[in-house]
Coordinates of C-alpha atoms in Angstrom, one line a residue:
M104 CA 34.3 9.8 -6.2
T105 CA 31.1 9.0 -8.6
T106 CA 29.9 11.3 -11.6
H107 CA 26.5 11.9 -12.0
E108 CA 24.6 12.8 -14.8
S109 CA 21.7 15.4 -15.1
I110 CA 18.6 15.5 -16.9
E111 CA 15.8 18.3 -16.9
F112 CA 12.6 18.1 -16.9
D113 CA 10.0 20.3 -16.2
V114 CA 7.7 17.8 -13.9
L115 CA 9.3 14.6 -12.5
F116 CA 6.5 12.3 -11.2
V117 CA 8.8 9.2 -9.0
G118 CA 5.9 7.2 -8.7
G119 CA 4.1 4.9 -11.4
G120 CA 0.5 4.0 -9.5
P121 CA -2.7 5.6 -10.4
A122 CA -1.9 8.5 -8.4
N123 CA 1.1 9.7 -10.9
L124 CA -0.2 8.0 -13.8
A125 CA -3.1 10.4 -13.8
G126 CA -1.7 13.3 -12.3
A127 CA 0.8 13.5 -15.0
I128 CA -2.3 13.1 -17.6
R129 CA -4.3 15.1 -16.8
L130 CA -1.3 17.7 -16.9
M131 CA -0.5 16.9 -20.9
Q132 CA -3.6 17.3 -21.1
L133 CA -4.2 21.0 -19.6
A134 CA -0.7 21.7 -21.2
A135 CA -2.6 21.5 -24.3
Q136 CA -5.8 22.9 -23.8
A137 CA -3.0 26.5 -22.6
G138 CA -0.8 26.2 -25.6
R139 CA 2.3 24.9 -24.1
E140 CA 4.2 22.6 -24.1
L141 CA 6.1 20.4 -20.8
E142 CA 8.9 18.1 -20.5
V143 CA 7.0 15.3 -18.0
A144 CA 9.1 12.4 -16.6
I145 CA 7.4 9.4 -14.7
I146 CA 10.1 7.0 -13.0
D147 CA 8.9 4.2 -11.3
K148 CA 10.9 1.3 -9.3
G149 CA 9.3 -1.7 -10.9
A150 CA 10.2 -3.6 -14.2
A151 CA 7.4 -1.8 -15.3
I152 CA 4.0 -0.1 -15.3
G153 CA 2.1 -1.8 -13.2
S154 CA 4.4 -5.1 -12.0
H155 CA 4.5 -2.9 -8.1
A156 CA 0.7 -2.5 -7.9
I157 CA -1.5 -4.6 -6.3
S158 CA -4.6 -4.1 -5.0
G159 CA -8.2 -6.7 -4.1
A160 CA -10.2 -3.5 -6.0
V161 CA -13.5 -2.0 -6.3
M162 CA -13.4 1.2 -7.9
N163 CA -15.0 4.0 -7.1
P164 CA -14.9 5.2 -11.0
V165 CA -15.7 8.7 -10.8
A166 CA -12.0 9.9 -11.0
V167 CA -11.2 7.9 -14.3
S168 CA -14.3 9.1 -15.8
E169 CA -13.5 12.8 -15.3
L170 CA -9.4 11.9 -16.8
Y171 CA -11.3 9.8 -19.8
P172 CA -15.2 10.5 -20.3
D173 CA -15.4 7.8 -22.9
Y174 CA -13.1 5.4 -20.0
L175 CA -14.8 2.4 -21.3
E176 CA -15.1 2.9 -24.8
Q177 CA -11.7 3.3 -24.5
G178 CA -11.4 -0.3 -23.1
F179 CA -10.6 0.5 -19.6
P180 CA -9.6 -3.1 -17.9
V181 CA -12.6 -4.4 -15.9
E182 CA -13.1 -7.7 -14.6
Q183 CA -16.4 -7.3 -13.9
T184 CA -19.6 -5.6 -12.5
V185 CA -20.7 -5.2 -8.8
R186 CA -23.7 -6.7 -8.9
G187 CA -24.9 -6.7 -5.1
D188 CA -23.0 -6.7 -1.6
G189 CA -22.5 -8.9 0.6
F190 CA -21.0 -8.2 4.4
F191 CA -20.7 -11.3 6.7
F192 CA -19.1 -11.5 10.0
L193 CA -17.9 -14.6 10.6
T194 CA -17.0 -16.7 14.2
K195 CA -14.7 -19.5 13.6
N196 CA -17.2 -22.1 12.2
R197 CA -20.2 -19.5 11.2
S198 CA -20.8 -17.0 9.2
F199 CA -24.3 -14.1 10.2
K200 CA -24.8 -11.8 6.8
M201 CA -25.4 -8.6 8.5
P202 CA -28.7 -6.3 7.7
L203 CA -26.9 -3.8 6.4
V204 CA -24.4 -2.4 5.0
P205 CA -22.4 1.1 5.5
R206 CA -23.3 3.5 3.3
Q207 CA -19.5 4.2 2.0
M208 CA -19.3 0.3 1.0
H209 CA -22.6 0.3 -1.7
N210 CA -20.6 -0.8 -4.3
T211 CA -23.6 -1.8 -6.6
G212 CA -22.7 -0.9 -10.8
F213 CA -18.7 0.0 -10.2
P214 CA -16.4 -1.9 -12.1
I215 CA -14.0 -4.9 -9.9
V216 CA -10.6 -3.9 -11.3
S217 CA -7.1 -5.4 -11.9
L218 CA -4.8 -2.4 -10.4
S219 CA -1.8 -3.9 -12.3
K220 CA -4.0 -3.6 -15.5
V221 CA -5.0 -0.3 -14.7
C222 CA -1.7 1.6 -13.9
R223 CA -0.7 -0.6 -17.3
W224 CA -4.0 1.3 -18.9
L225 CA -3.1 4.8 -17.5
G226 CA 0.5 3.9 -19.0
D227 CA -0.4 3.2 -21.9
R228 CA -2.5 7.2 -22.1
A229 CA 0.2 8.4 -20.7
E230 CA 3.0 7.5 -23.0
A231 CA 1.0 8.5 -26.1
L232 CA 0.6 11.5 -24.6
G233 CA 4.6 12.2 -24.7
I234 CA 5.2 12.1 -21.0
N235 CA 8.7 10.0 -20.5
I236 CA 8.4 7.3 -18.2
F237 CA 10.8 4.9 -17.1
P238 CA 10.4 2.2 -15.0
G239 CA 13.0 -0.5 -13.7
F240 CA 14.7 3.7 -11.8
D241 CA 14.3 3.6 -8.3
G242 CA 14.3 7.2 -6.3
K243 CA 17.2 6.6 -4.2
E244 CA 18.0 10.4 -2.8
I245 CA 16.0 13.7 -2.8
L246 CA 18.1 16.1 -4.0
L247 CA 17.5 19.4 -2.5
A248 CA 18.8 23.3 -3.8
D249 CA 21.4 25.0 -0.8
D250 CA 18.7 26.8 1.3
G251 CA 18.3 23.0 2.3
I252 CA 14.5 23.4 1.5
T253 CA 12.9 23.7 -1.9
V254 CA 13.5 20.2 -3.7
T255 CA 15.0 20.4 -7.1
G256 CA 14.9 16.8 -8.0
V257 CA 16.0 12.9 -7.3
R258 CA 18.9 10.7 -7.7
T259 CA 18.1 7.5 -8.9
G260 CA 20.1 4.2 -7.5
D261 CA 23.5 3.2 -8.6
K262 CA 23.4 -0.1 -10.6
G263 CA 25.5 -2.8 -10.7
L264 CA 27.4 -3.2 -6.5
D265 CA 28.2 -6.4 -5.7
K266 CA 27.1 -7.0 -2.5
D267 CA 30.0 -5.3 -0.5
G268 CA 28.8 -1.5 -2.3
K269 CA 31.5 -1.7 -4.2
P270 CA 30.9 -1.2 -8.7
K271 CA 31.0 -4.0 -10.8
P272 CA 32.3 -4.4 -14.1
N273 CA 28.5 -3.0 -15.8
F274 CA 28.4 -0.4 -12.8
E275 CA 25.8 2.4 -13.7
P276 CA 25.9 5.5 -11.3
G277 CA 22.2 6.9 -10.8
I278 CA 21.2 9.7 -12.5
D279 CA 19.9 13.1 -11.4
L280 CA 16.6 13.9 -12.5
M281 CA 16.2 17.4 -11.7
A282 CA 12.8 19.5 -11.5
K283 CA 10.6 22.5 -11.6
V284 CA 8.1 20.1 -9.8
T285 CA 8.7 17.1 -8.3
V286 CA 6.0 14.6 -6.9
L287 CA 6.5 12.2 -4.8
G288 CA 3.6 8.8 -5.3
E289 CA 4.7 6.7 -3.5
G290 CA 2.7 4.2 -2.0
A291 CA 2.5 3.5 1.8
R292 CA 5.8 4.5 3.2
G293 CA 7.5 5.8 0.3
S294 CA 11.7 5.9 1.5
L295 CA 11.6 9.2 -0.2
M296 CA 8.3 10.8 1.3
K297 CA 10.2 9.3 4.7
A298 CA 13.4 10.5 4.3
L299 CA 12.2 14.1 3.2
A300 CA 9.3 14.0 6.4
G301 CA 12.9 13.5 8.6
K302 CA 14.2 16.7 7.0
L303 CA 11.7 19.0 6.6
P304 CA 8.6 19.9 8.7
L305 CA 5.6 17.6 6.1
R306 CA 4.4 15.8 9.5
S307 CA 4.1 19.2 11.9
D308 CA 0.6 19.1 13.7
R309 CA -0.1 16.0 12.2
L310 CA -1.9 12.9 13.7
P311 CA 1.1 10.1 12.8
E312 CA 0.5 7.6 10.3
V313 CA -1.3 4.2 10.4
F314 CA -1.3 1.6 8.2
E315 CA -2.8 -1.9 7.0
T316 CA -1.0 -4.4 5.9
G317 CA -3.3 -6.5 3.0
I318 CA -2.2 -10.3 1.3
K319 CA -3.9 -10.7 -2.0
E320 CA -4.6 -13.1 -4.3
V321 CA -5.5 -14.3 -7.1
I322 CA -7.5 -17.5 -7.2
Q323 CA -8.4 -19.3 -10.6
L324 CA -11.7 -21.6 -9.4
P325 CA -13.8 -24.0 -11.3
E326 CA -16.3 -22.9 -14.3
D327 CA -19.1 -24.0 -12.0
H328 CA -17.9 -21.6 -8.5
F329 CA -19.7 -20.1 -5.5
F330 CA -20.5 -16.8 -7.7
T331 CA -21.9 -18.1 -10.7
D332 CA -26.1 -17.9 -9.0
S333 CA -24.8 -15.9 -6.4
P334 CA -26.6 -12.6 -6.0
F335 CA -23.6 -10.4 -5.0
N336 CA -19.6 -11.4 -6.1
D337 CA -18.6 -8.4 -4.4
I338 CA -18.3 -9.7 -0.3
H339 CA -16.5 -8.1 3.1
T340 CA -16.2 -9.3 6.2
M341 CA -14.6 -8.5 10.0
G342 CA -14.8 -10.4 13.1
F343 CA -12.9 -14.3 12.7
P344 CA -9.6 -15.0 13.1
L345 CA -9.4 -11.1 15.5
G346 CA -12.0 -10.9 17.1
L347 CA -13.7 -7.6 17.2
D348 CA -10.3 -5.9 19.9
T349 CA -7.5 -6.0 16.6
P350 CA -9.5 -4.2 13.1
G351 CA -8.9 -6.1 10.1
G352 CA -10.6 -8.6 7.6
G353 CA -10.8 -10.2 4.7
F354 CA -12.5 -9.4 0.6
V355 CA -13.7 -11.6 -2.0
Y356 CA -14.2 -10.4 -5.1
E357 CA -15.1 -11.9 -8.0
M358 CA -12.7 -11.9 -11.8
A359 CA -13.0 -12.7 -15.4
G360 CA -12.5 -16.0 -15.9
N361 CA -13.3 -18.1 -13.3
R362 CA -11.2 -15.7 -11.2
I363 CA -11.3 -14.2 -8.0
A364 CA -9.1 -10.9 -5.6
L365 CA -8.8 -13.0 -1.9
G366 CA -6.9 -11.1 0.3
F367 CA -7.1 -10.2 4.1
L368 CA -6.2 -6.7 5.9
L369 CA -4.5 -6.6 9.5
A370 CA -4.3 -3.2 11.6
L371 CA -0.5 -2.7 12.6
G372 CA -1.7 -1.1 15.5
Y373 CA -2.0 -4.7 17.2
E374 CA -0.8 -5.3 20.4
N375 CA 0.2 -9.2 20.6
P376 CA 3.8 -9.9 19.6
S377 CA 3.0 -13.9 18.3
L378 CA 0.8 -12.8 15.5
D379 CA 1.3 -13.9 12.8
L380 CA 0.0 -12.2 9.5
Y381 CA 0.6 -15.1 7.4
D382 CA -0.9 -17.4 9.6
T383 CA -4.2 -14.9 10.4
F384 CA -4.4 -15.1 6.1
M385 CA -4.6 -18.5 6.1
R386 CA -6.4 -19.2 9.2
F387 CA -9.0 -16.6 6.9
K388 CA -9.3 -19.0 4.3
R389 CA -10.1 -21.8 6.3
H390 CA -13.4 -20.8 7.3
P391 CA -16.2 -22.8 6.1
M392 CA -17.7 -19.6 4.0
I393 CA -14.1 -19.6 2.6
Q394 CA -13.7 -23.1 1.5
Q395 CA -16.7 -22.8 -0.1
I396 CA -15.9 -20.2 -2.0
I397 CA -12.3 -21.4 -2.7
R398 CA -13.0 -25.4 -3.7
G399 CA -11.9 -26.3 -6.5
G400 CA -8.9 -23.1 -6.4
K401 CA -6.0 -22.9 -7.9
V402 CA -3.8 -19.9 -6.0
V403 CA -2.0 -18.3 -9.6
E404 CA -0.7 -15.2 -8.1
Q405 CA -0.1 -13.5 -4.5
G406 CA 1.1 -10.3 -3.1
A407 CA 1.5 -7.9 -0.3
R408 CA 1.3 -3.6 0.6
A409 CA 1.1 -1.8 3.5
V410 CA -2.0 0.6 2.5
S411 CA -2.5 3.9 4.7
T412 CA -5.7 4.7 6.9
G413 CA -5.3 7.1 8.8
G414 CA -6.8 9.8 6.8
W415 CA -7.9 13.9 6.9
Y416 CA -5.9 14.4 10.0
S417 CA -2.8 11.6 9.6
M418 CA -2.5 13.5 5.8
P419 CA 1.2 15.3 5.8
H420 CA 1.9 18.9 4.6
L421 CA 0.9 18.8 1.0
A422 CA 3.3 20.8 -0.9
A423 CA 6.8 21.6 0.1
D424 CA 9.2 24.5 -1.4
G425 CA 9.3 22.5 -5.1
A426 CA 7.3 19.2 -5.1
L427 CA 4.0 17.6 -4.3
F428 CA 2.7 14.5 -2.4
T429 CA -0.5 12.5 -4.3
G430 CA -2.0 8.8 -3.8
N431 CA -1.9 6.8 -1.2
G432 CA 1.8 7.3 -0.2
A433 CA 0.0 11.6 1.6
A434 CA -3.1 8.9 3.2
M435 CA -5.5 9.4 -0.2
H436 CA -7.4 7.0 1.3
S437 CA -10.9 5.9 2.4
T438 CA -11.1 3.9 5.3
P439 CA -15.0 3.2 5.7
A440 CA -15.2 2.7 2.7
I441 CA -12.1 0.1 2.1
K442 CA -10.6 2.0 -1.6
G443 CA -8.3 4.6 -2.1
I444 CA -7.4 4.0 -5.9
H445 CA -9.6 7.2 -6.6
L446 CA -8.5 9.5 -4.5
A447 CA -5.5 8.6 -5.9
M448 CA -5.6 9.5 -9.5
K449 CA -8.0 12.5 -7.8
S450 CA -4.8 14.0 -5.4
G451 CA -2.8 13.9 -9.2
M452 CA -5.4 15.8 -11.2
L453 CA -5.2 18.0 -8.3
A454 CA -1.7 18.7 -8.5
A455 CA -1.3 18.7 -11.9
E456 CA -4.5 21.6 -11.9
T457 CA -1.9 23.3 -9.4
I458 CA 1.4 23.1 -11.1
L459 CA 0.5 23.9 -14.3
D460 CA -0.7 27.5 -12.6
A461 CA 2.9 27.4 -10.6
I462 CA 5.0 27.5 -13.2
A463 CA 2.5 29.7 -15.5
A464 CA 3.2 31.5 -12.7
G465 CA 7.0 30.9 -12.8
N466 CA 6.8 30.6 -9.1
T467 CA 7.5 26.9 -7.7
N468 CA 7.6 27.5 -3.6
R469 CA 5.8 26.1 -1.6
H470 CA 3.3 28.9 -0.5
T471 CA 2.4 29.0 -4.6
L472 CA 1.7 25.0 -4.6
D473 CA -0.4 25.0 -1.6
G474 CA -3.8 26.0 -4.1
Y475 CA -2.9 22.2 -4.0
R476 CA -4.2 21.5 -0.8
Q477 CA -6.8 24.2 -1.0
R478 CA -8.3 22.5 -4.5
L479 CA -8.3 19.3 -2.0
E480 CA -10.3 20.5 0.3
A481 CA -12.5 21.7 -2.2
S482 CA -12.8 18.7 -4.5
W483 CA -15.2 15.9 -3.5
A484 CA -12.0 13.7 -2.5
G485 CA -11.5 16.3 0.2
A486 CA -15.3 15.7 1.0
E487 CA -15.0 11.6 1.1
L488 CA -12.1 12.0 3.2
R489 CA -13.3 14.2 5.5
E490 CA -15.8 11.4 6.6
G491 CA -13.6 9.6 7.7
R492 CA -11.0 11.5 9.2
N493 CA -11.7 9.5 12.6
F494 CA -12.7 6.0 10.9
A495 CA -9.4 4.3 11.5
Q496 CA -9.0 6.1 15.6
A497 CA -12.0 4.5 16.4
L498 CA -11.7 1.3 14.7
S499 CA -8.7 0.6 17.0
M500 CA -10.4 1.5 20.4
K501 CA -11.6 -2.4 22.1
G502 CA -15.5 -3.3 23.6
P503 CA -18.2 -0.9 23.6
L504 CA -16.7 2.5 23.1
K505 CA -15.7 1.9 19.5
W506 CA -19.0 1.2 18.1
I507 CA -20.1 4.1 20.2
H508 CA -17.6 6.6 18.0
L509 CA -18.4 4.5 15.1
A510 CA -22.2 5.2 15.4
A511 CA -21.4 8.5 16.1
Q512 CA -19.8 8.4 13.0
Y513 CA -21.6 7.2 10.7
I514 CA -24.2 9.8 11.8
S515 CA -22.9 12.7 12.4
K516 CA -20.3 11.4 8.5
G517 CA -17.0 12.0 9.8
K518 CA -17.2 14.1 13.3
G519 CA -18.2 11.9 15.8
L520 CA -18.3 12.3 19.7
V521 CA -14.6 13.6 19.3
D522 CA -14.0 15.6 16.2
R523 CA -9.7 14.7 15.7
L524 CA -9.7 11.3 17.4
P525 CA -6.1 10.7 19.1
A526 CA -3.9 8.4 17.5
V527 CA -0.8 6.6 18.3
D528 CA 2.7 5.0 16.2
D529 CA 1.6 1.3 14.5
A530 CA 5.7 1.1 16.0
T531 CA 4.4 1.1 20.0
T532 CA 1.9 -0.8 20.0
L533 CA 2.8 -4.8 21.0
K534 CA 2.6 -6.0 24.1
P535 CA 5.7 -7.6 25.8
L536 CA 5.5 -11.3 25.9
Q537 CA 4.1 -12.8 28.9
P538 CA 6.8 -14.3 31.1
A539 CA 5.8 -17.9 30.8
A540 CA 5.4 -17.2 27.5
P541 CA 8.2 -19.3 25.3
A542 CA 9.7 -16.2 23.4
V543 CA 8.8 -18.2 19.7
S544 CA 5.7 -19.5 20.1
V545 CA 3.7 -18.7 17.1
E546 CA 0.3 -20.6 16.7
S547 CA 0.3 -21.9 13.8
E548 CA -1.6 -22.5 10.7
K549 CA 0.2 -24.7 8.0
P550 CA -1.9 -25.4 4.5
A551 CA -2.8 -28.5 2.8
T552 CA 0.1 -29.7 0.5
D553 CA -2.0 -31.0 -1.8
D554 CA -4.4 -28.7 -2.2
P555 CA -3.9 -25.6 -4.5
A556 CA -5.8 -23.3 -3.3
M557 CA -4.2 -23.1 -0.3
V558 CA -0.9 -22.1 -0.1
D559 CA 2.8 -21.4 2.6
K560 CA 4.4 -18.4 2.7
L561 CA 7.3 -19.6 0.8
T562 CA 5.1 -20.4 -2.2
G563 CA 3.0 -17.6 -2.8
V564 CA 7.1 -15.6 -3.0
Y565 CA 6.6 -17.4 -6.1
L566 CA 3.8 -16.8 -7.0
S567 CA 4.3 -12.9 -6.7
G568 CA 6.9 -13.5 -9.5
T569 CA 9.6 -12.0 -6.8
L570 CA 12.9 -11.4 -8.4
H571 CA 16.2 -9.8 -6.7
R572 CA 19.5 -9.4 -7.5
E573 CA 21.6 -12.0 -4.8
D574 CA 24.8 -9.8 -5.6
Q575 CA 24.0 -6.8 -4.5
P576 CA 23.3 -4.5 -0.6
S577 CA 20.6 -5.7 0.8
H578 CA 17.4 -3.0 1.1
V579 CA 15.9 -4.8 4.3
L580 CA 19.0 -2.9 6.8
I581 CA 18.6 -4.0 9.8
H582 CA 20.9 -1.2 12.3
D583 CA 22.3 -2.8 15.0
Q584 CA 21.9 -6.7 15.5
R585 CA 22.4 -6.1 19.4
V586 CA 18.9 -4.4 19.6
C587 CA 17.4 -8.0 18.0
V588 CA 19.1 -10.0 20.4
E589 CA 18.8 -7.9 23.5
K590 CA 16.7 -6.1 23.4
C591 CA 13.1 -7.3 20.8
Y592 CA 13.4 -11.1 21.5
P593 CA 13.5 -11.3 25.5
A594 CA 10.4 -8.5 25.0
Y595 CA 8.8 -10.2 21.8
G596 CA 10.0 -13.1 19.9
C597 CA 11.7 -11.1 17.2
P598 CA 8.0 -9.8 15.7
C599 CA 9.8 -9.1 12.1
T600 CA 9.7 -12.9 10.9
R601 CA 5.8 -13.2 11.7
F602 CA 4.8 -9.9 10.4
C603 CA 6.8 -10.1 7.5
P604 CA 4.2 -11.8 4.4
G605 CA 8.0 -12.2 2.5
D606 CA 9.5 -14.9 5.5
V607 CA 12.4 -11.7 4.9
Y608 CA 13.5 -12.1 8.6
E609 CA 15.1 -15.8 10.5
M610 CA 16.2 -16.4 13.7
E611 CA 19.4 -17.2 13.9
T612 CA 19.6 -20.0 17.2
A613 CA 22.3 -19.3 19.5
E614 CA 24.6 -21.8 20.1
D615 CA 23.7 -22.6 23.1
G616 CA 20.1 -22.4 22.6
T617 CA 18.8 -19.6 24.7
G618 CA 18.2 -17.8 22.5
I619 CA 19.2 -15.8 19.5
K620 CA 23.0 -14.9 18.3
G621 CA 20.9 -12.8 15.3
I622 CA 18.4 -12.9 12.5
K623 CA 19.3 -12.9 9.0
L624 CA 18.0 -11.1 6.4
N625 CA 16.5 -13.3 3.1
F626 CA 16.5 -9.9 0.8
T627 CA 15.1 -11.4 -2.3
N628 CA 12.0 -13.2 -0.7
C629 CA 10.8 -9.4 -0.4
L630 CA 7.4 -8.1 -1.5
H631 CA 7.8 -4.3 -0.9
C632 CA 5.1 -3.8 1.4
K633 CA 7.2 -2.3 4.5
T634 CA 5.4 -3.3 7.2
C635 CA 9.1 -4.2 8.7
D636 CA 9.7 0.4 8.5
I637 CA 6.0 0.2 9.8
K638 CA 6.0 -1.7 12.8
D639 CA 9.9 -2.6 13.9
P640 CA 9.1 -1.5 17.9
F641 CA 12.5 -0.3 18.3
H642 CA 13.1 1.6 14.3
N643 CA 15.6 -0.9 14.1
V644 CA 14.9 -1.7 10.5
T645 CA 14.5 0.3 7.2
W646 CA 13.4 -0.5 4.0
T647 CA 15.0 1.6 0.9
C648 CA 15.0 0.4 -3.6
P649 CA 16.5 -2.6 -4.6
E650 CA 18.0 -2.0 -7.3
G651 CA 15.4 -0.5 -10.2
G652 CA 13.3 -3.1 -11.5
E653 CA 13.7 -5.8 -9.2
G654 CA 11.3 -6.7 -6.9
P655 CA 8.1 -8.5 -7.6
N656 CA 5.9 -8.6 -10.7
Y657 CA 2.1 -8.5 -10.3
K658 CA 0.2 -9.2 -13.6
Q659 CA -3.4 -10.2 -12.7
A660 CA -3.6 -8.3 -8.6

């Protein structure tokens, strides 16, 4: 039986994104003010802090200015400053500038940032405060006390396993990282958060979480490019290629060095099983307006991620005995504003205030830690989250009813016609293929091979810097191939082959040509977006962390 070394900390932050980095920094600031010494650690599954952080981000600076009032003087990595907002409705061949930009999307004066650079900047400051940062360590298992409800820490994943899960000569067992308080900030659909919610009633009386998946690129443009003379450098689009009934849209933000961040977000509550996320992204890029922007450009980085967009009523209970939940893993996101970094950071900072009080009182049970929820409710972050509390649910409606609800919410600052609109699990929304339709039909838009601004899916994986050791157990698990063959293929044509932006899933055709014999997993292509874990209609796929340090390597995104 494998033995696991144990290391104890006062506080353990799992996930090195903006929520936990800001939380750990704020905790050390407060501890220093109180004259208290704390042992604080951050683990992150990426090879370096920021390597798994991707966001086409216009960032509200309200939280970072609270954390560091002189953040600009300290060299905070600003790419550009928003000088104007452009909001466009796209038809197949035309674009129309909307006369009104919703107030939540007024970004003039806000910084445009690279999230990976922001995380590295925060990471440097965290290390300077004495915080122990361990990149390349994945949280594999939540550790519970004998009572079965108190979180005592996290076990990291074993390293050096072969494809059958057996130890190789370089095998290193995982480590038990113990803490008085464990803070989970894994991002959307965190594997530890999902596992813990299966053991504790974290989601009782909560709406189902709903998600969007975004594909994002950094494109290098020529010196004389679209934004040189444009009055706005922050663009959002709606309409084509989705129409009005499927929520989603595109964005283009100007970055430093004649680069842009370009991406497309698609709500995962869509119904068409033949919809291909990457094809949708490519169709967006082929629109004449977007072609005008990216002409002469070259894709230098690409990636994908899921975002929890359900908001206030889909947030889990924010505390358990010995644990708190921060960032987008706890649905901290303003869907009307298409922003979440500032909310994630504020959630971490409020968690830090709660943790210090709990440790000082010598009591880290759920009731004490629930002060975090109370602080959130009383803060500007809580007010912003409440304003968007019904937005994603209204956006998922069809026809005129959608716009009636959205207008009512806009006027009433969130309440709308019905407060607490219902939501459904994204995995349940696909409609079966029509009997006359080929089960695997896909409208495909192949990129031009001679245009460096248009790349195919596998090239995108390469440009993400994604690397996984092939001789290890697959971190993407299909629980029963018979479900794929006997249920999913006949009903939906195996949509995993189309909703995955990294080409992880590949149908293996049956010998008689009348069906499939299974799904082949190319797990080394995985971008860690977790869309498969969210959208699979039979809950037959589970995403887990691979060996620590593997996956994407974002540097510019």
